[in-house]
Structure formats: C-alpha cells, structure tokens
C-alpha cells in the first residue's frame, strides 16, 4: 500500500518546477566568493524541500550554484519538461531521482501504447553523470529490460528501486537487478504491467546474492507470474533487515505462513492470495490455528494488504494484529459487511483503509464506528461498470463523515449520491485535502432530488479550506465550476469528466484556481475560447489534458504560438485521419526542452 | 440451488450436449431467453445518456467505442463483446485492478491422477459445451463422450465436478451456466468411479474433499 507515497499525487511542486534555469553556470567565481559558496553549500545541504530549494536557487548566481551542488534528490514531475542532459549538467551530485512520465489518464487506456515517457535517455544520462546514484523512483514510465540492465551495471552503490505504474520490462530485467545490485535495500514494484511471455519467464527470485542481503523492502504483488517459492523462502531467511514484504497472488496462505514465520519482524505485509492452493487439502481447522499463531507472533505488523483470493475462513487469523494496524488494504477482497465487521471492530488505530464496495453501506458504518483515527479511505467498485448494482451510496458517505472526523483523503466510487451527503461530509471533515468522488453513471444527478451535484461539490470547496485535490462526477452544470473557481484557491489537481454546460465552466476554473497545477478533463463541452482563457496560467502548471472536448486545431495552434515554452501535443487514436479540424486529445505542458524528438506518428506537436 | 432445472436436465442427458437448455428461463418454456435469464435488471445505457441536460457533451462517437483496456492484452482475449457499449476508461479504474478482480473467474482445473493443474477463465465460454470442448483441448488425452471426458487409452471416464462457494462439490452441468460461473471456485475432473456418491442435483451432497 502506498501510504508512504501518497504525496506523490498531491506533490509540492514549488515555484516553477525543479529544474528551471536562471543564468546557468558561468565562469568560476573569485576566491572570496568561492569561500562564501562553500559556506553556503554547508548551509544549503540541510534544505530538503523542493520548494525551498527552488526558491533558494533564485536568489543569485552564487546561491544557484551552491544549491545545485548540494541538491541530493532530483524530482522531475514531467520527464519531458527538461532534457536529461540539462538536468544532469545542473545538478551534479544527485543521489536520488524521482521521475514521472505519462499523464494519469494513461492508466485508463486513454493514451495509445508507445506514446513515450521512455526511461532510456534518462538512464543513459544518469549512468554517465551519477555514478554514486542510490535511488530511482519512476512513475508511469516506459522501462525496458535493457534500461534495468544498464541501471544495474552503472550504479555500484545502488540501493532503492521503485517502479510505479510502469510498463515495458519483464522478469528478465528484474533478474539483472537482483543479481547485480548487491546493496539493494528496496525493490518495490507497484501496479506495474510486466511483459512476460509464459514460456520465457525468468527465475529472478533465485538471482539475489547468496550471502546475507540488505533487503528491507520487497514488493512484487503486481507480478503476474509465479515466483520460485523455495528461492523466496531462502531469500527471506537471509534478509534480516526485511521489513516490508508484499507477495503476489500465486503465494498461497500456507506458503505465506512459512514466510511470516521466517520474518516475524515484518512491519508491512502483502498477503498474496490468502486462500488455499488448490492442491493443498486444508487440514480442517488446523490451518487457521497455525495462521492465527503466526500472526500473533508478528508483533510489528502495521500494514496489511493482498487478500487477492481471500477465503473468508482465514480472515479471523488476522485478529491478533488488527489493533496495531495503521493501514489495511482489502481492495481486492470480495467480502461482505458480515465478513468485514469482526475484523474492522478491532482496528482502532487504522489510518488508511482501502476496501471494495462489496462491504456496502453497512460495512462503511462499521468502519465509521471503530476507526476514529481514519485519515484515508478508498472504496473501489468490484464491478467497475456504469450500470452495476448499487452497493455503497450517500448513506455510507455520511456515516464515514460522522465517524471519521480526521479524514484527509477520500476516493469513493458509487452509483448513487446526494448533495446532502456531500455537504455533510464537507462540514464534518474539515481536514480534507483530497476529495475524489466517482459517481459511476455518467451525468447522474442527486438520486433523491434529481438536481445536479453542483451544491455538493460547491460545499466541498467552500468548507474544506485545505483542499488540494478534487475529482468531480455526476451531473454538473457550470455552476459547480463557478464554485470551484471561487473557493478552490488551494486546489492543485482537478479531474473533470462528463461535466459542465459551456466554456464558462472551464473559464471559471482557469481564472479562479490560482494554484492549479494539473488539470485533466474528458468528455466535457469546452472549446477553444475556454482554452485561450488560461494563457496567463499555463506556464504555472505542470500539464493540461483535455480529451473528447470541443477543441479545434486552430485553437490549439494559437496557444502553441502564444506560449512558445509550452509543448502542445495533439494525440489521435491510431485509426483516425490526420487532417481533421477536431482535436480528440490534447496534452500540453511547460518545457525547457522544446518539442520532444521521440514522438510517435500519432502525436502531432504544434 | 437448482431444483427447478431438474426437468430440463434430464432432457439434456438425452440430447447429451445441450447445456444451454439447463439455463433458467422466465416465461413459457421455449420462449426467448435473452432478457429473461438475466437475474438482475441493470440500468440501460440509453437511460443514463438521457439524463444529460443540454446534451452536448461530445459523446457522439463514444457510444460505439468498444470496451476497455487497450493496455491489457493478457486479459479477456476472446471475450464476447459487452452487452452495452462502454466508454473507454470509464469508470476510471486501472486495468491492473480490473484484471485482478476479474480473474476471480479463473479457476484451477485438477485432474485425478495427473500432477499438474491448469487454469481456465470461465468468462471466456458461453456455456457448458464450450467449456467441455476447451477441457478436451487442454487435456488432449481426453475426448468427450456423453458429457463425460474419456481417456480413450484405458477407457477411464472422468466426470467434471466443481467446488462451489460454499465448499460443496457438485457435478458440472446442474445449474444454469451463469450461476455456475458465479459460484465455481475450482474444477476437478474426477474419475467417475469415485463420483458415485456425488449425487447429481444435490446441493448438500457428500463432499469428497472437505
């Protein structure tokens, strides 16, 4: 579970991005200035926040140089905003890199394959510039096995690799990492899509060094193929520092028990299937008793996830650890409220809870009754279609708002909602930073009053004064956006789908939301004049995505001409013709690198 | 669970292969089973579209888009097209999650006497006949005869059985196909000599592997 990285999605961007240039290096300074710079470096090395560092670098040339020399972690929010060469030339002593690629809507199939975000040019540049690199974290990048291989061979001190929502690599790449990165502490594979041919899978688990390892975290729940279990067991045995282990669904509950017995010091556990292997014949109740004892012995567990094929009879085994849990991910567990209740009743310290809507409103009521410290809730649909059954609704939302007053972040998929419930939440949960409500039926109004959902979302932006991220849904008129523009002064990320009546809606947002960084819009009736209303703001944003709206090539061209540092990409689906006036998908972002040279044929850069 | 289908099951024994006939039908026998066999009436696509005020949400070409996951070639290959047109990428659930939840229709298939397991995705088949044919292909030593799988080498008959959500072992073919898909957790091709006390159409039948 990604509670450590939850700030990846509402990140602090600071002013103007992390690699903005203000004057470059220049000639070396005179001696006394050099002393000053050395002193400055000693001070600036303590600055960790990106925003602070960006600000410091703008003071003067001297500060710029000193800051560049002392920046250890490089955060690139858009891999196309700056070239690898420029980044590595400015920041010479980097030990950790965070790199993000595709826009979020790529996760939902809106961006054709091979669009870009290739890790390759970055790993090449870093291999040359940062021999002492220790950490790499990639999100939505296209990563090839060859890139992983280059990484493994280029960085002798490499310690931490996190790949989130990446694709393009396979178990063969993992094998090289395992084998060559002898100081590896963290290998976290989170919701990646591995290319694996059934016949050509690599036994990567056997490739870790045979001596004691420094592994602290091994997360591979997204790996679709089974791993060599004996090798995994042996690895756990010789990894005394292991604290986080998340296995994939091929690991049965019997196998899990063996792993847990070898690593009672675990703090984070992904339980894999949590069901029996087909071939293993359950020994009646004995298995459950053994499992309970194993959990009871795992006194450090604070985070549980997995439960991919959970057999309900095994759920009671986790009771011993529930009181210590701060984080529980049941979002792959098809369980009912009756099955959830005895578990959740014990989870007094829970702060993060992810669950499937199979638990229904009753399940959420049980959560609200016990989890008074809840900070983040995500309710996912077991049947993610527009016309699935109602399972959670406004009732559950209200219950949560009344029971979990400290809520900061919520993602809630549902089929029906009311303005009243959303208003109630806005008043009860004043700490909300992230509010993402997905009413799955498009254009669906308040199911009681049949009104648009304007008032509900309006109340959220009005009452939740700390709100930074908002996703809207349901039937929404321009009025909702007037509210957002008027009150959403801290909103950095806004997601809009199937909403609004006219260009006014988008204008309200672009003119009102002064802190807006990331705006993603689909299937809403916004055209060129609305797009042009944001010219004053686009350089302050990381990106704008608009698909299936009412944009034309002419309007996008005008933006491209007026804002030369903006890269304006028109993306069409492969089968479409090139010469239409209508823009199906627009993705635009500020960049110091100019138009990228790796764009595929279906991307036109204006 | 399935006592209503008793009558039609005897029919299917005679015909041998028509498992579709065991499906529940609402209305008069022999009538169309398209709408009637849907246990839940879901909200139609047209109904949701009608709710839009001021209509111009540029959904012009969206209604015809085929269903999801352009980046998920592994899952659902060969799935029958969705009954209602779905929009690409909506609701916004990542394909990793969609595939993981969907794969609860993957069930393991064990064969008595064979050391290996195979997996099948039940959603890929329209009915019992297709499933049997797939099993026949998968375990190529078998041929289908009289709704049983037979090893022609030694004539051993195997009866397809399955474990349902309650942990009971049932004969495959007793319940309507959709109900079977929803409740089947794993399949076992049992030697028919051992299946004798798995009485057909008895939900609380004796279980061999409890």
XYZ file of C-alpha atoms in Angstrom, chain A:
606
model
C 0.000 0.000 0.000
C 1.248 3.355 -0.934
C 0.803 5.360 2.185
C 4.461 6.295 2.057
C 3.975 7.673 -1.379
C 0.571 9.203 -1.032
C 2.096 12.572 -1.529
C 3.150 11.541 -4.988
C -0.227 12.545 -6.222
C -0.587 15.846 -4.450
C 3.010 16.808 -4.646
C 4.586 20.025 -3.611
C 5.746 21.494 -6.829
C 7.294 24.649 -5.510
C 7.563 27.628 -7.763
C 8.294 26.966 -11.334
C 9.489 23.401 -11.327
C 12.642 21.928 -10.065
C 14.985 22.363 -12.950
C 14.271 25.831 -14.145
C 17.351 27.642 -15.212
C 18.222 31.163 -14.153
C 21.543 32.059 -15.604
C 23.440 28.830 -15.838
C 26.915 28.108 -14.504
C 29.174 30.768 -16.000
C 32.829 31.398 -15.179
C 34.251 30.305 -11.805
C 33.914 32.993 -9.105
C 36.827 34.811 -7.410
C 38.430 33.233 -4.334
C 36.468 35.048 -1.654
C 33.262 34.229 -3.397
C 34.377 30.657 -3.530
C 34.730 30.622 0.221
C 31.297 32.118 0.516
C 29.908 29.467 -1.725
C 31.496 26.742 0.305
C 29.898 28.144 3.423
C 26.622 28.414 1.606
C 26.841 24.839 0.496
C 27.313 23.728 4.034
C 24.142 25.504 4.954
C 22.067 24.633 1.945
C 22.753 20.954 2.207
C 20.226 20.878 5.014
C 17.451 22.107 2.820
C 15.325 19.180 1.829
C 12.099 20.609 0.493
C 11.951 21.079 -3.243
C 10.062 24.324 -2.898
C 12.671 25.776 -0.578
C 15.481 24.705 -2.847
C 13.863 26.205 -5.891
C 13.401 29.445 -4.044
C 16.994 29.446 -2.820
C 18.295 28.871 -6.313
C 16.622 32.046 -7.498
C 18.361 34.391 -5.076
C 21.511 34.976 -7.099
C 24.098 33.116 -9.133
C 26.059 32.135 -6.130
C 23.097 30.627 -4.414
C 22.079 28.984 -7.644
C 25.427 27.242 -7.914
C 25.565 26.287 -4.271
C 22.088 24.886 -4.360
C 22.830 22.917 -7.484
C 25.860 21.388 -5.842
C 24.007 20.353 -2.747
C 20.792 19.002 -4.189
C 20.736 15.308 -3.468
C 17.268 14.419 -4.598
C 16.110 15.350 -8.052
C 12.381 15.431 -8.666
C 11.217 15.631 -12.276
C 7.425 15.809 -12.353
C 7.255 15.551 -16.118
C 10.060 13.749 -17.887
C 9.543 15.933 -20.944
C 9.772 19.224 -19.092
C 13.541 19.174 -19.158
C 16.145 17.211 -21.051
C 18.215 14.619 -19.195
C 21.366 16.376 -20.229
C 20.303 19.704 -18.860
C 19.204 18.203 -15.577
C 22.394 16.253 -15.076
C 24.549 19.219 -16.020
C 22.971 21.496 -13.492
C 22.721 19.052 -10.618
C 25.947 17.178 -10.347
C 25.779 15.389 -7.049
C 22.425 13.765 -7.090
C 21.893 10.552 -5.178
C 18.169 10.028 -5.718
C 15.926 10.653 -8.698
C 12.161 10.712 -8.930
C 10.863 10.752 -12.481
C 7.294 10.835 -13.683
C 6.148 10.227 -17.217
C 2.729 9.741 -18.690
C -0.272 11.745 -17.603
C -2.582 9.951 -15.216
C -5.288 9.305 -17.812
C -2.893 6.827 -19.391
C -3.902 4.451 -16.612
C -7.397 4.281 -18.076
C -6.448 3.432 -21.611
C -6.781 6.953 -22.990
C -3.253 7.092 -24.336
C -2.184 4.701 -27.063
C 0.784 2.442 -26.455
C 4.203 3.745 -27.370
C 3.263 7.315 -26.628
C 6.553 7.879 -24.893
C 7.937 8.505 -21.414
C 10.915 6.322 -22.092
C 13.317 5.789 -19.275
C 16.135 5.056 -21.681
C 17.547 8.546 -22.326
C 17.403 9.248 -18.617
C 19.221 6.148 -17.521
C 21.882 6.782 -20.129
C 22.437 10.347 -18.949
C 22.436 9.323 -15.309
C 24.782 6.429 -15.891
C 27.333 8.936 -17.125
C 26.652 11.695 -14.623
C 25.761 9.997 -11.356
C 27.984 7.032 -10.627
C 27.011 7.231 -6.968
C 23.301 7.154 -7.591
C 21.425 5.249 -4.919
C 17.734 5.634 -5.536
C 15.427 5.745 -8.500
C 11.674 6.096 -8.347
C 9.716 6.028 -11.601
C 6.045 6.580 -12.110
C 4.239 5.919 -15.398
C 7.422 5.478 -17.337
C 8.170 3.043 -20.108
C 11.066 0.932 -18.844
C 12.807 -1.723 -20.904
C 14.804 -4.671 -19.610
C 17.842 -3.115 -21.217
C 17.318 0.000 -19.117
C 17.204 -2.063 -15.952
C 20.334 -3.811 -17.037
C 22.132 -0.542 -17.669
C 20.985 0.653 -14.274
C 22.273 -2.460 -12.573
C 25.685 -2.194 -14.190
C 26.105 1.567 -13.869
C 25.455 2.269 -10.226
C 27.628 0.214 -7.900
C 26.074 1.725 -4.808
C 22.506 1.364 -5.928
C 20.062 0.826 -3.092
C 16.434 1.543 -3.931
C 14.311 0.949 -6.985
C 10.622 1.815 -7.042
C 8.582 1.311 -10.194
C 5.019 2.542 -10.012
C 2.555 2.059 -12.880
C 5.395 1.397 -15.283
C 5.473 -0.959 -18.217
C 7.817 -2.423 -20.791
C 10.010 -4.614 -18.622
C 9.850 -8.247 -17.659
C 11.187 -10.689 -15.106
C 14.390 -10.780 -17.130
C 15.053 -7.192 -16.158
C 14.286 -7.992 -12.539
C 16.803 -10.816 -12.656
C 19.616 -8.460 -13.593
C 18.661 -6.051 -10.839
C 18.560 -8.839 -8.301
C 21.892 -10.188 -9.354
C 23.931 -7.060 -9.883
C 22.684 -4.624 -7.268
C 24.483 -6.131 -4.349
C 23.492 -3.380 -1.928
C 19.850 -3.385 -2.845
C 17.602 -2.375 0.012
C 14.349 -1.680 -1.732
C 12.733 -3.314 -4.740
C 9.164 -2.053 -4.937
C 7.046 -2.990 -7.932
C 3.699 -1.282 -7.595
C 0.931 -1.751 -10.137
C 3.340 -2.277 -12.989
C 2.479 -4.164 -16.102
C 5.136 -6.747 -16.806
C 5.679 -8.098 -20.264
C 6.030 -11.743 -19.671
C 5.817 -14.488 -22.130
C 4.527 -17.604 -20.417
C 7.386 -19.635 -21.808
C 10.202 -17.225 -21.211
C 9.909 -16.217 -17.632
C 12.972 -15.642 -15.628
C 13.556 -17.099 -12.191
C 14.553 -13.741 -10.820
C 13.971 -14.721 -7.232
C 16.940 -17.069 -7.390
C 19.279 -14.382 -8.610
C 19.701 -12.416 -5.415
C 23.123 -12.687 -3.821
C 23.553 -15.858 -1.847
C 25.017 -14.058 1.116
C 23.071 -12.084 3.666
C 21.280 -9.291 1.827
C 20.465 -5.743 2.841
C 16.902 -6.045 1.621
C 14.438 -4.001 3.631
C 11.542 -3.925 1.228
C 10.443 -6.396 -1.441
C 7.137 -5.631 -3.087
C 6.046 -7.689 -6.073
C 2.301 -8.089 -5.759
C 1.768 -6.901 -9.311
C 3.995 -9.539 -10.879
C 1.663 -11.789 -12.782
C 3.845 -14.865 -12.878
C 4.609 -17.169 -10.020
C 7.993 -16.855 -8.370
C 10.224 -19.660 -7.257
C 8.914 -20.137 -3.752
C 11.898 -22.001 -2.381
C 14.108 -19.193 -3.575
C 11.826 -16.654 -1.945
C 11.888 -18.536 1.318
C 15.665 -18.743 1.199
C 15.879 -15.046 0.401
C 13.702 -14.099 3.340
C 15.810 -16.300 5.569
C 18.972 -14.436 4.654
C 17.466 -10.935 4.734
C 17.419 -9.946 8.397
C 16.649 -6.314 7.607
C 13.453 -7.150 5.746
C 10.549 -5.067 6.982
C 8.215 -4.905 4.011
C 7.199 -7.923 2.012
C 4.318 -7.976 -0.435
C 3.944 -11.142 -2.391
C 1.793 -11.826 -5.405
C -1.375 -13.818 -5.613
C 0.426 -17.024 -6.555
C 1.601 -17.339 -2.977
C -0.911 -19.376 -1.046
C -1.805 -18.831 2.549
C 0.166 -21.907 3.561
C 3.226 -20.527 1.871
C 2.606 -17.137 3.406
C 2.583 -18.642 6.838
C 6.003 -20.101 6.248
C 7.360 -16.772 5.116
C 5.907 -14.978 8.098
C 7.431 -17.488 10.452
C 10.811 -16.690 8.943
C 10.314 -12.947 9.242
C 8.441 -12.044 12.409
C 9.974 -8.576 12.261
C 7.902 -7.528 9.262
C 6.048 -4.246 9.509
C 4.322 -4.314 6.122
C 2.879 -7.498 4.703
C 1.159 -8.168 1.412
C -0.554 -11.482 1.883
C -0.845 -12.696 -1.678
C -3.876 -14.814 -2.286
C -4.783 -15.563 1.336
C -6.551 -18.592 0.034
C -5.510 -22.196 -0.183
C -3.538 -23.640 -3.008
C -5.771 -25.949 -4.987
C -3.537 -28.902 -4.453
C -3.245 -28.408 -0.732
C -6.056 -30.090 1.099
C -6.963 -27.929 4.072
C -6.433 -29.790 7.317
C -9.718 -28.775 8.759
C -9.303 -26.118 11.380
C -5.602 -26.679 11.954
C -4.518 -24.386 9.227
C -6.415 -21.494 10.691
C -4.992 -22.084 14.152
C -1.463 -22.139 12.797
C -2.151 -18.988 10.914
C -3.532 -17.216 13.957
C -0.442 -18.144 15.921
C 1.781 -16.862 13.160
C 0.007 -13.549 13.052
C 0.107 -13.338 16.812
C 3.866 -13.660 16.625
C 4.152 -10.805 14.133
C 4.059 -8.065 16.665
C 5.439 -5.371 14.411
C 2.865 -5.552 11.651
C 1.265 -2.205 10.971
C 0.247 -2.563 7.345
C -1.629 -5.419 5.669
C -2.608 -5.816 2.053
C -3.110 -8.533 -0.534
C -6.083 -10.803 0.187
C -6.439 -11.417 -3.500
C -8.460 -14.644 -3.316
C -9.338 -14.430 0.321
C -11.040 -17.453 1.747
C -13.251 -15.996 4.479
C -12.427 -18.746 6.947
C -8.885 -17.404 7.136
C -9.828 -13.855 7.967
C -10.046 -14.386 11.721
C -6.354 -15.207 11.643
C -5.535 -11.533 11.379
C -7.398 -10.508 14.558
C -4.218 -10.528 16.669
C -2.658 -7.759 14.604
C -5.717 -5.608 13.947
C -5.260 -3.358 16.931
C -1.803 -2.386 15.731
C -2.722 -1.832 12.126
C -2.478 1.674 10.768
C -3.035 0.573 7.213
C -5.309 -2.136 5.770
C -5.909 -2.801 2.107
C -8.914 -5.005 1.435
C -9.469 -3.556 -2.001
C -9.059 -6.886 -3.718
C -11.031 -8.842 -1.163
C -14.550 -9.687 -2.183
C -16.039 -9.711 1.303
C -19.363 -8.750 2.721
C -20.190 -6.487 5.621
C -20.678 -9.566 7.794
C -17.175 -10.725 6.973
C -15.660 -7.301 7.450
C -17.285 -6.485 10.746
C -15.394 -8.844 13.044
C -12.133 -7.651 11.545
C -12.737 -3.930 11.496
C -14.072 -3.955 15.030
C -10.547 -4.450 16.264
C -8.901 -1.826 14.074
C -8.968 1.138 16.404
C -5.737 2.602 15.110
C -6.457 2.376 11.448
C -5.476 5.433 9.442
C -5.571 4.080 5.891
C -8.303 1.788 4.685
C -8.903 0.591 1.152
C -11.894 -1.626 0.523
C -14.246 -2.971 -2.140
C -17.818 -1.800 -2.312
C -18.931 -5.359 -1.631
C -18.999 -4.368 2.028
C -21.834 -1.961 1.242
C -23.027 0.908 3.375
C -23.265 -1.377 6.407
C -19.592 -2.158 6.134
C -18.760 1.515 5.972
C -20.908 2.141 9.001
C -18.828 -0.405 10.858
C -15.676 1.396 9.777
C -17.098 4.679 10.951
C -17.957 3.190 14.308
C -14.457 1.994 15.060
C -11.842 3.808 13.025
C -11.854 7.168 14.672
C -8.371 7.949 13.517
C -9.008 7.268 9.857
C -7.129 9.613 7.520
C -7.530 7.986 4.151
C -10.397 5.910 2.762
C -10.678 4.405 -0.697
C -13.771 2.487 -1.755
C -13.329 0.684 -5.073
C -16.025 -0.947 -7.195
C -15.962 -4.710 -7.569
C -17.827 -4.257 -10.821
C -16.396 -1.147 -12.441
C -19.125 -0.537 -14.964
C -21.661 2.227 -15.223
C -24.654 0.093 -14.570
C -23.525 -2.134 -11.777
C -25.623 -2.597 -8.706
C -25.846 -0.012 -6.001
C -23.711 -1.163 -3.134
C -22.324 1.909 -1.439
C -24.121 5.218 -1.561
C -24.729 8.508 0.185
C -25.573 6.547 3.319
C -22.070 5.173 3.600
C -20.529 8.539 2.874
C -22.490 10.234 5.620
C -21.623 7.503 8.089
C -17.945 7.889 7.348
C -18.123 11.638 7.665
C -19.757 11.366 11.061
C -17.429 8.729 12.427
C -14.115 9.689 10.889
C -13.693 13.362 11.571
C -9.981 13.388 10.872
C -10.407 12.214 7.320
C -7.926 13.825 4.931
C -8.283 11.842 1.779
C -11.168 10.004 0.221
C -11.723 8.157 -3.037
C -15.269 6.890 -3.315
C -16.799 5.013 -6.231
C -20.560 4.722 -6.102
C -23.677 4.512 -8.217
C -25.781 6.988 -6.358
C -25.129 10.040 -4.288
C -26.907 13.053 -2.894
C -25.864 16.651 -2.493
C -26.886 16.471 1.135
C -24.407 13.709 1.865
C -21.554 15.547 0.217
C -22.469 18.747 2.053
C -22.486 16.806 5.305
C -19.037 15.464 4.615
C -17.788 18.941 3.795
C -18.892 20.135 7.199
C -17.781 17.136 9.229
C -14.384 16.578 7.671
C -12.662 19.909 7.728
C -9.245 18.381 7.246
C -9.980 17.069 3.784
C -7.079 17.573 1.409
C -8.184 15.103 -1.249
C -11.802 14.621 -2.280
C -12.416 12.265 -5.179
C -15.965 11.183 -5.739
C -16.726 8.993 -8.706
C -20.405 8.541 -9.424
C -20.027 5.836 -11.996
C -23.095 6.537 -14.097
C -22.313 9.443 -16.350
C -24.332 12.631 -15.812
C -26.111 11.142 -12.862
C -27.903 13.668 -10.658
C -28.680 13.612 -6.954
C -30.743 10.452 -6.758
C -33.228 11.929 -4.316
C -33.766 15.448 -5.597
C -32.750 14.830 -9.221
C -30.785 18.053 -9.038
C -27.271 18.400 -10.381
C -24.466 17.708 -7.942
C -23.342 21.337 -8.008
C -24.225 22.149 -4.425
C -22.401 19.163 -3.022
C -19.120 19.884 -4.719
C -19.615 23.565 -4.051
C -19.806 22.843 -0.362
C -16.619 20.814 -0.517
C -14.584 23.660 -1.978
C -16.228 26.165 0.300
C -15.879 24.328 3.569
C -12.752 22.266 3.148
C -10.218 25.003 3.327
C -7.225 22.712 2.949
C -8.430 21.044 -0.223
C -5.684 20.453 -2.769
C -7.039 17.698 -4.949
C -10.543 17.326 -6.324
C -12.223 14.870 -8.708
C -15.789 15.606 -9.670
C -18.502 13.481 -11.257
C -22.212 13.160 -11.705
C -24.446 15.702 -13.351
C -22.704 19.060 -13.081
C -23.548 22.435 -14.578
C -21.318 25.452 -14.987
C -22.361 26.499 -11.515
C -20.259 23.792 -9.912
C -17.218 25.210 -11.656
C -18.086 28.702 -10.581
C -17.877 27.431 -7.027
C -14.599 25.685 -7.712
C -13.098 28.768 -9.243
C -14.317 30.972 -6.447
C -13.410 28.852 -3.466
C -10.835 26.340 -4.646
C -7.891 28.593 -4.063
C -5.553 25.860 -2.938
C -6.617 23.264 -5.474
C -3.616 21.910 -7.348
C -5.097 18.907 -9.091
C -8.527 18.838 -10.678
C -10.149 15.954 -12.572
C -13.254 16.576 -14.614
C -15.296 14.085 -16.616
C -18.630 14.389 -18.414
C -19.400 17.707 -16.755
C -20.300 21.308 -17.397
C -22.523 23.045 -19.933
C -20.276 25.544 -21.659
C -16.909 27.208 -21.921
C -17.775 29.258 -18.869
C -17.091 26.308 -16.644
C -13.506 25.966 -17.758
C -13.008 29.711 -17.646
C -14.120 29.837 -14.048
C -11.525 27.248 -13.150
C -8.657 28.724 -15.136
C -9.322 32.202 -13.840
C -10.115 31.274 -10.263
C -7.865 28.425 -9.237
C -4.613 30.263 -8.871
C -2.699 27.283 -7.564
C -3.826 24.870 -10.228
C -1.013 22.611 -11.416
C -2.636 19.615 -13.019
C -5.887 19.733 -14.895
C -7.333 16.695 -16.587
C -10.620 16.918 -18.439
C -12.502 14.442 -20.553
C -15.792 14.460 -22.411
C -16.869 17.948 -21.417
C -18.164 20.677 -23.748
C -15.203 23.055 -23.529
C -13.880 24.698 -26.656
C -11.171 26.969 -27.934
C -12.269 30.151 -26.262
C -12.130 28.452 -22.879
C -8.715 27.078 -23.680
C -7.460 30.538 -24.526
C -8.764 31.870 -21.228
C -5.935 30.072 -19.493
C -2.984 31.543 -21.342
C -1.972 33.560 -18.304
C -1.672 30.450 -16.235
C -0.325 27.598 -18.323
C 3.323 28.278 -17.529
C 2.477 27.793 -13.875
C 1.020 24.390 -14.466
C 2.611 21.056 -14.921
C 0.135 19.981 -17.560
C -3.314 20.235 -19.060
C -5.105 17.235 -20.524
C -8.296 17.562 -22.497
C -9.892 14.717 -24.399
C -13.212 14.421 -26.210
C -13.966 18.080 -25.628
C -14.686 20.685 -28.277
C -11.228 21.809 -29.193
C -10.030 22.521 -32.667
C -6.596 22.549 -34.204
C -6.888 26.271 -34.738
C -7.390 26.963 -31.065
C -4.550 24.695 -30.027
C -2.290 26.265 -32.612
C -2.980 29.656 -31.177
C -1.968 28.503 -27.727
C 1.205 26.986 -29.135
C 2.101 30.228 -30.857
C 1.363 32.465 -27.924
C 3.254 30.277 -25.453
C 6.499 29.099 -27.013
C 7.640 27.211 -23.910
C 4.567 25.096 -23.925
C 4.636 21.790 -25.739
C 1.227 21.259 -27.293
C 0.591 17.659 -28.263
C -2.406 16.616 -30.290
C -2.851 12.898 -29.913
C -5.152 10.973 -32.121
C -6.230 7.379 -31.963
C -4.325 5.360 -34.428
C -7.039 4.819 -36.962
C -8.033 8.408 -37.300
C -7.037 10.682 -40.123
C -4.552 13.399 -39.671
C -6.433 16.192 -41.324
C -9.449 16.678 -39.126
C -10.034 20.044 -37.543
C -11.330 18.437 -34.400
C -8.835 17.690 -31.628
C -9.615 14.436 -29.909
C -6.870 14.558 -27.284
C -4.780 17.471 -26.170
C -1.875 17.159 -23.806
C 0.141 20.267 -23.125
C 2.889 21.013 -20.660
C 5.572 23.571 -19.999
C 9.017 22.517 -21.032
C 12.547 23.783 -21.222
C 13.402 21.060 -23.655
C 11.198 22.093 -26.530
C 9.246 19.597 -28.624
C 10.353 16.084 -27.956
C 12.083 14.105 -30.668
C 10.683 10.722 -29.713
C 7.044 11.402 -30.516
C 5.287 8.548 -32.329
C 3.376 9.181 -35.566
C 0.016 9.591 -33.894
C 1.275 12.543 -31.869
C 1.468 15.894 -33.537
C 3.338 18.649 -31.756
C 2.043 22.057 -32.751
